[in-house]
PDB file of C-alpha atoms and ligand atoms in Angstrom:
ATOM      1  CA  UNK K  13       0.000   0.000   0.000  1.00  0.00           C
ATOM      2  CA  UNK K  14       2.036   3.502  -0.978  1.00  0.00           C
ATOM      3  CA  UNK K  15       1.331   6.293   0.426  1.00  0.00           C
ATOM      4  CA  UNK K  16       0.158   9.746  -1.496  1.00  0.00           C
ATOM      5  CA  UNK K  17       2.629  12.725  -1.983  1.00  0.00           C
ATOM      6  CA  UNK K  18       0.167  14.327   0.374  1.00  0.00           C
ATOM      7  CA  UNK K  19       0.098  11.938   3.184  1.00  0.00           C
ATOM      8  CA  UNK K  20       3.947  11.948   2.823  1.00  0.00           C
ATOM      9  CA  UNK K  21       3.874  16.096   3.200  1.00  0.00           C
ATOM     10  CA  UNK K  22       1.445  15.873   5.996  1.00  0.00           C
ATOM     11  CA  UNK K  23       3.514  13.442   8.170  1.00  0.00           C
ATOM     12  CA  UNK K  24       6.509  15.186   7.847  1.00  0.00           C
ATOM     13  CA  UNK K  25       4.907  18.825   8.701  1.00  0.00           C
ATOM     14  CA  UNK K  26       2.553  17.152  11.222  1.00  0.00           C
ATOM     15  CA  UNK K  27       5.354  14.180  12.465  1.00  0.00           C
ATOM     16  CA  UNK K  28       2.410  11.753  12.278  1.00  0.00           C
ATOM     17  CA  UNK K  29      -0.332  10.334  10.210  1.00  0.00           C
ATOM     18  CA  UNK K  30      -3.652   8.564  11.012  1.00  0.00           C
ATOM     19  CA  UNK K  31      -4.653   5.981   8.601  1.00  0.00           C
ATOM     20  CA  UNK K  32      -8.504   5.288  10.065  1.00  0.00           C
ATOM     21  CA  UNK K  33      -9.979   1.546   9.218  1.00  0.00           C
ATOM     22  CA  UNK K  34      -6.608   0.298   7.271  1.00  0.00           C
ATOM     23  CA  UNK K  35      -7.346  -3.072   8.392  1.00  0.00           C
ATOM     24  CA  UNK K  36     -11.053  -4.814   8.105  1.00  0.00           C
ATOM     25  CA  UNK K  37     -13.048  -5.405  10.370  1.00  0.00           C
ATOM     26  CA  UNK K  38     -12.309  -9.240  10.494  1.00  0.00           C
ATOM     27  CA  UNK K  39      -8.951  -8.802  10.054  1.00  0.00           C
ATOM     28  CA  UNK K  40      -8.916  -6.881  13.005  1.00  0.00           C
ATOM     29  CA  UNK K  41     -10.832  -9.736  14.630  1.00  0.00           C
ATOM     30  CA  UNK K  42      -8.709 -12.562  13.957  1.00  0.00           C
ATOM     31  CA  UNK K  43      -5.871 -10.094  16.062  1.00  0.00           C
ATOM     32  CA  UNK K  44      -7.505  -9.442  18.712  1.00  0.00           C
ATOM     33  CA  UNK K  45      -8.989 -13.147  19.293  1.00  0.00           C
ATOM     34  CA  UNK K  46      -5.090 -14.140  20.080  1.00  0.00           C
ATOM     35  CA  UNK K  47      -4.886 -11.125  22.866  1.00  0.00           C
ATOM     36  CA  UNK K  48      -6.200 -12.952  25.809  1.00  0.00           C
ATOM     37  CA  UNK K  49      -3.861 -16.000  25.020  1.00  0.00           C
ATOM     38  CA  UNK K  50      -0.744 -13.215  24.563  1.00  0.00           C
ATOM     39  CA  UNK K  51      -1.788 -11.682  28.048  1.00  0.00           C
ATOM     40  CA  UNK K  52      -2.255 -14.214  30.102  1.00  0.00           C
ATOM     41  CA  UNK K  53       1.534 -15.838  29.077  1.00  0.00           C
ATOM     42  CA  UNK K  54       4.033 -16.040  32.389  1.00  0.00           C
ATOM     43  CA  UNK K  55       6.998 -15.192  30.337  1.00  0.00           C
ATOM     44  CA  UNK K  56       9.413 -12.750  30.129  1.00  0.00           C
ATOM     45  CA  UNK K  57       8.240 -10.485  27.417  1.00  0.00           C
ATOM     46  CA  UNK K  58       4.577 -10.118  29.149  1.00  0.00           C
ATOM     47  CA  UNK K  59       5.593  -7.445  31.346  1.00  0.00           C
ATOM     48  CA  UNK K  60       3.003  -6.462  34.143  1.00  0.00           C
ATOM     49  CA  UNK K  61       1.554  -2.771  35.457  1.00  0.00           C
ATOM     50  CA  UNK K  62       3.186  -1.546  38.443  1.00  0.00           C
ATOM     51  CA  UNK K  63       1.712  -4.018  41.259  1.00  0.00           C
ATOM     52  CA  UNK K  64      -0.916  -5.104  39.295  1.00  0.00           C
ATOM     53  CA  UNK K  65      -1.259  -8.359  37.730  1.00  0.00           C
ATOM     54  CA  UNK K  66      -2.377  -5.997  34.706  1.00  0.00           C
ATOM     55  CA  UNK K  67      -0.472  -6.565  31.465  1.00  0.00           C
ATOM     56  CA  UNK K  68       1.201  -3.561  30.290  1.00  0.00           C
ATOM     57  CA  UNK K  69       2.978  -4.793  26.926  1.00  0.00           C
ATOM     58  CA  UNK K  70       3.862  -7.750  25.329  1.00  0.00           C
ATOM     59  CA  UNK K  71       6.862  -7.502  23.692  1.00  0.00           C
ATOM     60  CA  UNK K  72       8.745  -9.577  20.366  1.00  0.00           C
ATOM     61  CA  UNK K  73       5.481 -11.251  19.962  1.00  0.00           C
ATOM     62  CA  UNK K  74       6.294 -12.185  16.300  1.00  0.00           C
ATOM     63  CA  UNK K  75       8.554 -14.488  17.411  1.00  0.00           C
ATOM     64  CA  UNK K  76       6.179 -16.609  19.190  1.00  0.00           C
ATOM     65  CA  UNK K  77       2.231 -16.197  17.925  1.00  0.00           C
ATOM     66  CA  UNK K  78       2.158 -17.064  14.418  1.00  0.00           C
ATOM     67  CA  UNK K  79      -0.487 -14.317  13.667  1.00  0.00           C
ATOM     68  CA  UNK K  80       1.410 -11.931  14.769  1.00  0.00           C
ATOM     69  CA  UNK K  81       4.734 -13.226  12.763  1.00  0.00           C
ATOM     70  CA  UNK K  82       2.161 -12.427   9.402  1.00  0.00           C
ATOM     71  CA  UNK K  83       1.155  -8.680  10.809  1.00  0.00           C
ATOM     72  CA  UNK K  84       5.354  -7.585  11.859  1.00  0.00           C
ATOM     73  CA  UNK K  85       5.308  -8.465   7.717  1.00  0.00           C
ATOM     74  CA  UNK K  86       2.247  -7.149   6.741  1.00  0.00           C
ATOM     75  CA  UNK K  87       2.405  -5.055   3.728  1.00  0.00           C
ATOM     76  CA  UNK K  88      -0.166  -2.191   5.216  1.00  0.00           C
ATOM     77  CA  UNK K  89       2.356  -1.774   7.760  1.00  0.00           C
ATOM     78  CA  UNK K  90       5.853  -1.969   6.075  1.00  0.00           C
ATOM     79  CA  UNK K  91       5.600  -0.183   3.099  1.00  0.00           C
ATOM     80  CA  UNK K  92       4.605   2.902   4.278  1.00  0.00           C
ATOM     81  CA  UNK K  93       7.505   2.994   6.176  1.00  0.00           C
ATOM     82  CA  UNK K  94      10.187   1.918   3.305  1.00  0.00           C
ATOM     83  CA  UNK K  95       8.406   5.272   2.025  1.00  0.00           C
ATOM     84  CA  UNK K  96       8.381   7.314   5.168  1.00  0.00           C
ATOM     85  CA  UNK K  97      11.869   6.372   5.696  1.00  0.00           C
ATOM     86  CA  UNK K  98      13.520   6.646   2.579  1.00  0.00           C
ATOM     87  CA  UNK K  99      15.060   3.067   2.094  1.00  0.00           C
ATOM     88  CA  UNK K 100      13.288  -0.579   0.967  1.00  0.00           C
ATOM     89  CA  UNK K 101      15.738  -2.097   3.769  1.00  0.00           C
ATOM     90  CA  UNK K 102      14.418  -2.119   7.502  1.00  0.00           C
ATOM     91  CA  UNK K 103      14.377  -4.445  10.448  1.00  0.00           C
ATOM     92  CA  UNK K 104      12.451  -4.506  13.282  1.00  0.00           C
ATOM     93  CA  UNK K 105      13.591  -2.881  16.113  1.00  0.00           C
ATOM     94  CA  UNK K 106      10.809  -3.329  18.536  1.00  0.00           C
ATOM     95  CA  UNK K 107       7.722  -5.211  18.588  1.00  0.00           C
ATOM     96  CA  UNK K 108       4.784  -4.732  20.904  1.00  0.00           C
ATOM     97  CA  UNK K 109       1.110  -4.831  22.115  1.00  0.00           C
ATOM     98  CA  UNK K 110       0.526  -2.454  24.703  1.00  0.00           C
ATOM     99  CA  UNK K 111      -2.414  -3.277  26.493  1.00  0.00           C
ATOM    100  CA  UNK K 112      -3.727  -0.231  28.445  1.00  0.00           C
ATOM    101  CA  UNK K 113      -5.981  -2.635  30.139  1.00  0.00           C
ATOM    102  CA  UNK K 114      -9.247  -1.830  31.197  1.00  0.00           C
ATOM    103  CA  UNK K 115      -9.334   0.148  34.387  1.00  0.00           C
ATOM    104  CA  UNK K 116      -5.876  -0.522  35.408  1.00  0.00           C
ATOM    105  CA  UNK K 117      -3.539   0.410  32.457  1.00  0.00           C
ATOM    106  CA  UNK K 118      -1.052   3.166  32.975  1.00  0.00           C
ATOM    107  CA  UNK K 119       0.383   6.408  31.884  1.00  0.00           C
ATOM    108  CA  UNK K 120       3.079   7.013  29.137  1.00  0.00           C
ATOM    109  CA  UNK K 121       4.716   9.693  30.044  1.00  0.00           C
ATOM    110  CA  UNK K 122       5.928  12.242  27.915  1.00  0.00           C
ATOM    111  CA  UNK K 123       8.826  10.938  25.558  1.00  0.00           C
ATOM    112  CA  UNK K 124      10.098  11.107  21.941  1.00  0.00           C
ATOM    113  CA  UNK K 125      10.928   7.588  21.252  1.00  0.00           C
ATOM    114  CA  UNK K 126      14.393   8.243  19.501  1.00  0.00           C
ATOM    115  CA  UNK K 127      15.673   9.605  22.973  1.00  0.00           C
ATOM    116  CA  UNK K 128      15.383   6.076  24.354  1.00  0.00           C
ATOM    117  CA  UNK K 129      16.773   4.498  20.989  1.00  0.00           C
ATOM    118  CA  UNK K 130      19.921   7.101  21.020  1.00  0.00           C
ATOM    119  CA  UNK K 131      20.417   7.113  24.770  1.00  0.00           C
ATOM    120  CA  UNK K 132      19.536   3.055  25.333  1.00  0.00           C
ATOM    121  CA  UNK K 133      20.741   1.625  22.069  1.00  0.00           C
ATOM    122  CA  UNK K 134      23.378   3.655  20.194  1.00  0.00           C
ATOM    123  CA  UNK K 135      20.833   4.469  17.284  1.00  0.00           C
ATOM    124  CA  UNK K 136      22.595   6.350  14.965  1.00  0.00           C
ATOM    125  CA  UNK K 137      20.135   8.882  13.682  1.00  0.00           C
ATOM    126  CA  UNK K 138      16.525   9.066  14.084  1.00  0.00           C
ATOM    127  CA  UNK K 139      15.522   7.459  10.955  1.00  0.00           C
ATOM    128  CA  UNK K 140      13.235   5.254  12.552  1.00  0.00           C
ATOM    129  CA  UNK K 141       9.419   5.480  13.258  1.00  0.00           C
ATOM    130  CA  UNK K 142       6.511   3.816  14.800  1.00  0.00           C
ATOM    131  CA  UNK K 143       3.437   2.392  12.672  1.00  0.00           C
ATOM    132  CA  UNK K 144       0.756   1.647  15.439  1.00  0.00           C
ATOM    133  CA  UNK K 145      -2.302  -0.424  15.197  1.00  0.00           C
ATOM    134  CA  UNK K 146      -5.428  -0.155  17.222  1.00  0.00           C
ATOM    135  CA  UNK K 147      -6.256  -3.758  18.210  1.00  0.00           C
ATOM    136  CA  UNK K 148      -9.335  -1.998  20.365  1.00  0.00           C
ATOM    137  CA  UNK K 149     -10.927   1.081  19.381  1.00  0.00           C
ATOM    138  CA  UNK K 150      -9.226   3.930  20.919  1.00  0.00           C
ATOM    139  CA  UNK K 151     -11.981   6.848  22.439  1.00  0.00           C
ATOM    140  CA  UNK K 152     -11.207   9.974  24.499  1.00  0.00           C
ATOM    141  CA  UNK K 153     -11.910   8.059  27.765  1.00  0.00           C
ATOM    142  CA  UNK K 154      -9.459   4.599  27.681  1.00  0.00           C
ATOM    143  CA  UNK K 155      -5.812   6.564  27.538  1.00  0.00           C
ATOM    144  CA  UNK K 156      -5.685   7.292  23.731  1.00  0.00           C
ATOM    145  CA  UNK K 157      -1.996   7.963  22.318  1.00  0.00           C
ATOM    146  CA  UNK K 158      -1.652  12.447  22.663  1.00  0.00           C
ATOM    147  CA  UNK K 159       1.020  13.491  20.468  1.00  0.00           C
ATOM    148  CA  UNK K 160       2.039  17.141  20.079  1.00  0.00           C
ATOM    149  CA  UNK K 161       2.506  18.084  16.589  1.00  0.00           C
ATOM    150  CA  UNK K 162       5.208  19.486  14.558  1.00  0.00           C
ATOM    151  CA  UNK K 163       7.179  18.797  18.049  1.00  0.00           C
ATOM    152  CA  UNK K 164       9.368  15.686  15.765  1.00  0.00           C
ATOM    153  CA  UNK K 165      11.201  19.095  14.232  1.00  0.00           C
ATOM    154  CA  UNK K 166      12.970  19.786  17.532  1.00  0.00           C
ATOM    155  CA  UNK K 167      14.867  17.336  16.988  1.00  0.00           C
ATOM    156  CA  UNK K 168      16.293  15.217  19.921  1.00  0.00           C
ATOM    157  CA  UNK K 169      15.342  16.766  22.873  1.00  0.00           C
ATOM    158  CA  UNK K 170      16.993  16.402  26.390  1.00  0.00           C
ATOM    159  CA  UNK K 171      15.680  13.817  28.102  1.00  0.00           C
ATOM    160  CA  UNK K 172      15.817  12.288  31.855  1.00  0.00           C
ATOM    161  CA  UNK K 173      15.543   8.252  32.571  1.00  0.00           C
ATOM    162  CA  UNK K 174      13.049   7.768  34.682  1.00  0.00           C
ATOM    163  CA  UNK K 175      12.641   3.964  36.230  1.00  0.00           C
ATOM    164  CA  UNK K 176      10.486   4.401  38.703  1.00  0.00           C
ATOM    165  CA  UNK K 177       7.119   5.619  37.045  1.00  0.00           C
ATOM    166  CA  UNK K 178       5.895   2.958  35.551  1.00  0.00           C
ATOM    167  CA  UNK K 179       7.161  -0.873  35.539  1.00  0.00           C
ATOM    168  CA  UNK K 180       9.060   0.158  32.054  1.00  0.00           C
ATOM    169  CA  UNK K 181      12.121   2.605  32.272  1.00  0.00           C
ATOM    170  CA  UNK K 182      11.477   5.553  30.002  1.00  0.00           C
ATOM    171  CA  UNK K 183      13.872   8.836  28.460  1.00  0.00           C
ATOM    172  CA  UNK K 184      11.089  10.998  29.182  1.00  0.00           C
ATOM    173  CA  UNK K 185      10.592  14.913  28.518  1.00  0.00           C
ATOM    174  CA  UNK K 186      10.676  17.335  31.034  1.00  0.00           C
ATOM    175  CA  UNK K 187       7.512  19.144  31.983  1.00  0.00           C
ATOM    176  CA  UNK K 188       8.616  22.606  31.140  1.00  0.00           C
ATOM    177  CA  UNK K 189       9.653  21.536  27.921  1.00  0.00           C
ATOM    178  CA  UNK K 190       6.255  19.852  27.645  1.00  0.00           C
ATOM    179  CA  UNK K 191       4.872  23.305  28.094  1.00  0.00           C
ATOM    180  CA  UNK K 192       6.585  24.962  25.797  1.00  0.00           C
ATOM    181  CA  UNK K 193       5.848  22.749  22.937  1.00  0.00           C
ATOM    182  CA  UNK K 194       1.892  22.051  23.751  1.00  0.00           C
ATOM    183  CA  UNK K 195       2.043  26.053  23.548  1.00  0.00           C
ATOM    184  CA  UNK K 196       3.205  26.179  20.009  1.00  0.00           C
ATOM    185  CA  UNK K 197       1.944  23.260  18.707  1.00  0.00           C
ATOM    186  CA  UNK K 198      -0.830  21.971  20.848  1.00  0.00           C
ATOM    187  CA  UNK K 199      -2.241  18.321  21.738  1.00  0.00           C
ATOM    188  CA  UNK K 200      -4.093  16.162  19.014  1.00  0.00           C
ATOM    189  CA  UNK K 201      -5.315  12.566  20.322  1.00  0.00           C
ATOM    190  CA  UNK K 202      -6.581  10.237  17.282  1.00  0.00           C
ATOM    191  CA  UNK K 203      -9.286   8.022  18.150  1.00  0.00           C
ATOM    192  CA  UNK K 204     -10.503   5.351  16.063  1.00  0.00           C
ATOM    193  CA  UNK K 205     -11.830   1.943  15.752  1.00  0.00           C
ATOM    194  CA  UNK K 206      -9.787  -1.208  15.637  1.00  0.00           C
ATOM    195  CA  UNK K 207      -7.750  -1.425  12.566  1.00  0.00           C
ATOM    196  CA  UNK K 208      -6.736   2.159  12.181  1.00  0.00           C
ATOM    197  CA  UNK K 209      -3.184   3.297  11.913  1.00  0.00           C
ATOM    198  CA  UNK K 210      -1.306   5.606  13.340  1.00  0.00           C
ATOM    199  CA  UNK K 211       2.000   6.086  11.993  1.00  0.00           C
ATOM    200  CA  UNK K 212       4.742   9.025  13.873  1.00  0.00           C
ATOM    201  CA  UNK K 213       8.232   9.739  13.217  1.00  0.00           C
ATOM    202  CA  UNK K 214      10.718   8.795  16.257  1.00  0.00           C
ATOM    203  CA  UNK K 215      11.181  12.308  17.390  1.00  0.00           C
ATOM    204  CA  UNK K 216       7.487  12.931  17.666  1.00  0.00           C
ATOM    205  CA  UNK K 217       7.241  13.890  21.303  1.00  0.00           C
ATOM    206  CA  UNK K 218       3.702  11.607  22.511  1.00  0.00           C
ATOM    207  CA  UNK K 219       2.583   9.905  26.086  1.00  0.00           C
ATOM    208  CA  UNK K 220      -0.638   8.496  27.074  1.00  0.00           C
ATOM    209  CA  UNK K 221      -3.002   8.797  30.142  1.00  0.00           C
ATOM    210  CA  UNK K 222      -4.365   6.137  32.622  1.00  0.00           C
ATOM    211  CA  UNK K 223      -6.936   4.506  31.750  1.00  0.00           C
ATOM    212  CA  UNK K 224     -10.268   4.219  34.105  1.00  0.00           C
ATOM    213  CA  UNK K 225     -12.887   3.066  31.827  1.00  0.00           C
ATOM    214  CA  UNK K 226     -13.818  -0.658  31.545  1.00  0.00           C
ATOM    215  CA  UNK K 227     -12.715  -0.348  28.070  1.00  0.00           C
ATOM    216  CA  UNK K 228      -8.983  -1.929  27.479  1.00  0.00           C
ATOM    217  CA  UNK K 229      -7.107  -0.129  24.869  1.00  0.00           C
ATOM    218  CA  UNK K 230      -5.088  -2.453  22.979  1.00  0.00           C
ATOM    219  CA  UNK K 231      -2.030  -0.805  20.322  1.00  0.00           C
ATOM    220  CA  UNK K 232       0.506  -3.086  18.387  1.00  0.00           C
ATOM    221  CA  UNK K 233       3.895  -1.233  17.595  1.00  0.00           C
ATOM    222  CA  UNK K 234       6.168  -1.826  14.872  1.00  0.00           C
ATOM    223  CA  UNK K 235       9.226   0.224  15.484  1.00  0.00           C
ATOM    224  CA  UNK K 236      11.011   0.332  11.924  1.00  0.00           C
ATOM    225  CA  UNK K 237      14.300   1.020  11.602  1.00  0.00           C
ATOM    226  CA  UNK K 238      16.594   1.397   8.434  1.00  0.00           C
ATOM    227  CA  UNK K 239      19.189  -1.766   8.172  1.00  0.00           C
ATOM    228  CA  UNK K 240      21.823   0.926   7.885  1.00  0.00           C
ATOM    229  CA  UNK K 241      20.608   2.997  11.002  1.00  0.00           C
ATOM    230  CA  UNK K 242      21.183  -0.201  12.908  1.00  0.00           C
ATOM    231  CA  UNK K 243      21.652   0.315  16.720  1.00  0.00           C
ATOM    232  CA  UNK K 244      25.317  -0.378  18.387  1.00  0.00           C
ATOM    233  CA  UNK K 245      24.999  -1.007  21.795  1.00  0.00           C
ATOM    234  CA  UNK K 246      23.292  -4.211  23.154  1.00  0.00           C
ATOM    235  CA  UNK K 247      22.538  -3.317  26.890  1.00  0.00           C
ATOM    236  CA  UNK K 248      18.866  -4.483  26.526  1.00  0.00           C
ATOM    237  CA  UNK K 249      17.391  -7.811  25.519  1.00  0.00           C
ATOM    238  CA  UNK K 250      16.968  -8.400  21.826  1.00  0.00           C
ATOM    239  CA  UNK K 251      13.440  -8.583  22.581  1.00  0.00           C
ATOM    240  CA  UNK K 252      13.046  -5.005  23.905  1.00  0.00           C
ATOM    241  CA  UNK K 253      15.353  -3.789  21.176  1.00  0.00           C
ATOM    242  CA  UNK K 254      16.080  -6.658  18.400  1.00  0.00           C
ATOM    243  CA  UNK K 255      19.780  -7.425  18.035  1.00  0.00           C
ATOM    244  CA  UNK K 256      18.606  -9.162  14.576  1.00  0.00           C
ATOM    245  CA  UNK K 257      19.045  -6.711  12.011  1.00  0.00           C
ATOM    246  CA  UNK K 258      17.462  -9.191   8.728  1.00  0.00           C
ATOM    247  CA  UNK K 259      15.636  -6.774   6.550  1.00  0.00           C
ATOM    248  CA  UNK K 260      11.716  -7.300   6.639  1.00  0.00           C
ATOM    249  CA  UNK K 261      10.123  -9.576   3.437  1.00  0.00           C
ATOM    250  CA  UNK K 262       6.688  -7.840   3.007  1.00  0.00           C
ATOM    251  CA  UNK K 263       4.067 -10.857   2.537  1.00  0.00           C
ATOM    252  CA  UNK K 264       1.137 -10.540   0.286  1.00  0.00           C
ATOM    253  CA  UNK K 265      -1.956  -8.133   1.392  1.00  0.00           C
ATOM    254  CA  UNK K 266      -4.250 -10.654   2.102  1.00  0.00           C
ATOM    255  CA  UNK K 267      -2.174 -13.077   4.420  1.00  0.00           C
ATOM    256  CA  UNK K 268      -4.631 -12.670   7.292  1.00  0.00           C
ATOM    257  CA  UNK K 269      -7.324 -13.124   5.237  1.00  0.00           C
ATOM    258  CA  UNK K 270      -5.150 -16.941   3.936  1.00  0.00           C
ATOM    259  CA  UNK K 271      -4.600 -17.342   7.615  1.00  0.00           C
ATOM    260  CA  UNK K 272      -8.176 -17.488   8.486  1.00  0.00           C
ATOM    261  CA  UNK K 273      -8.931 -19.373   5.174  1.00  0.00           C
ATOM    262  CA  UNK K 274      -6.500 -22.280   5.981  1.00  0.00           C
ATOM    263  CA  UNK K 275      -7.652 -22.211   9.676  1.00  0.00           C
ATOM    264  CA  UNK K 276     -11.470 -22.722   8.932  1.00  0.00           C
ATOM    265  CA  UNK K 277     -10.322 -25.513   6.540  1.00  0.00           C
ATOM    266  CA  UNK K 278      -7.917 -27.025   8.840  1.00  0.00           C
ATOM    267  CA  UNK K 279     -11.127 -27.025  11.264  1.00  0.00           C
ATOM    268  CA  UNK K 280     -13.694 -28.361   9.125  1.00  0.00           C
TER     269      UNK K 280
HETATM  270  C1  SIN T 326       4.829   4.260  23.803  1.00  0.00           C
HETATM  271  O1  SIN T 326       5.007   5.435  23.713  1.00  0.00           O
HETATM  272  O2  SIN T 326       5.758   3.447  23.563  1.00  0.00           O
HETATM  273  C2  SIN T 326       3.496   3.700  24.178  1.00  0.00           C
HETATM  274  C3  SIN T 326       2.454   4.695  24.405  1.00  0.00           C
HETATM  275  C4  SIN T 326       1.122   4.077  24.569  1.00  0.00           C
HETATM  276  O3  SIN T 326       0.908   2.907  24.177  1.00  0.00           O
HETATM  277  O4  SIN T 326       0.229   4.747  25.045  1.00  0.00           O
HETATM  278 MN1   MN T 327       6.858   5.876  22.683  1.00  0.00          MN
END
């Protein structure tokens, strides 16, 4: 799927682009019918809310639901980004379902995503990005993703680690900072039903609420990096930030749609 000249201009004045209903509504389905299987794991890469039992994010998951392996390939997903980031070559640098679960999910706090990549992981430059995927439909209530546009041309911003937020260390933004740039450039939230797209350049500064509604919001990330923007230092797990640097084979656009096919055959 390739984006337009104009949805190329618009993400890089904006930093971000939302992509409503880019997946069907069964395709969608057949997602979010492995989530409860995902969550309820006891392994490493299910990390939990701060002492809650609560599933936060689920992390490398295409290396171990088979689903999951199709969408981290998924043509919707990857291309865009080969355009947004200049090069047919990129690997995945992070994979993950965050799950914002229903009344006990937690904040994001205010971050620009390269910060952790440069500061963690030795990324070169910032010529990576996020494509996000609502797995639930994301409202004004249930935490929705705030970014703060235009902020991505600030460039890297300075940044302080904190660790003891949330259960996941973060490079976050200071709050004056925060001030500053919500001044200029104010806060935009996209909401949308499951299957919509979200996709935001690394240095788009972005957090997320709590969320007290009895509505989980489920996002998948793919963080895309360019093969030759590969990161250099290995201080976390591959499977918070991938130490495999293969370049992504796009499948077809209807492998979810074969999936459930071969799976309703397979069951007959
Ligand atoms: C993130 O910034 O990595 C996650 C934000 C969210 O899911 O709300
Ligand atoms: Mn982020």
């Amino acid at each position: 799927m390739k984006l337009t000249p104009a949805q190329i201009t618009e993400f890089e004045e904006q930093g971000y682009l939302f992509l409503p209903n880019l997946f069907s509504p069964e395709e969608a389905a057949l997602l979010t019918g492995e989530l409860p299987g995902i969550f309820a794991q006891q392994r490493e890469e299910v990390i939990r809310e701060k002492g809650s039992e609560a599933p936060r994010s689920a992390f490398y998951v295409q290396t171990w639901n088979p689903v999951f392996e199709l969408v981290a390939r998924h043509p919707r997903l990857v291309e865009p980004g080969i355009q947004l980031l200049g090069s047919d070559k990129l690997y995945m640098h992070q994979f993950k379902i965050n799950a914002k679960a229903a009344f006990d999910g937690a904040v994001w706090q205010w971050h620009q995503d390269y910060a952790t990549w440069y500061s963690d992981d030795d990324m070169p430059t910032p010529r990576a990005m996020n494509i996000a995927l609502f797995l639930a439909e994301a409202n004004e209530f249930n935490g929705p993703l705030m970014f703060i546009p235009k902020s991505h041309r600030e460039g890297r911003l300075a940044a302080g680690h904190d660790v003891t937020t949330t259960s996941y260390p973060l490079w976050t933004t200071d709050n004056e900072t925060i001030a500053r740039l919500v001044d200029e450039g104010g806060i935009v939230a996209p909401k949308g039903p499951p299957g919509s797209v979200l996709l935001f350049h690394g240095n788009l500064v972005h957090a997320s609420g709590s969320n007290l509604t009895p509505w989980s919001r489920w996002i998948l990330y793919l963080s895309l990096n360019r093969c030759d923007n590969a990161i250099r230092r290995f201080k976390r797990p591959t499977w918070i930030a991938n130490q495999d640097f293969t370049p992504i084979e796009m499948l077809p656009d209807d492998c979810l749609g074969e999936y459930e096919r071969r799976r309703r055959t397979a069951a007959e």
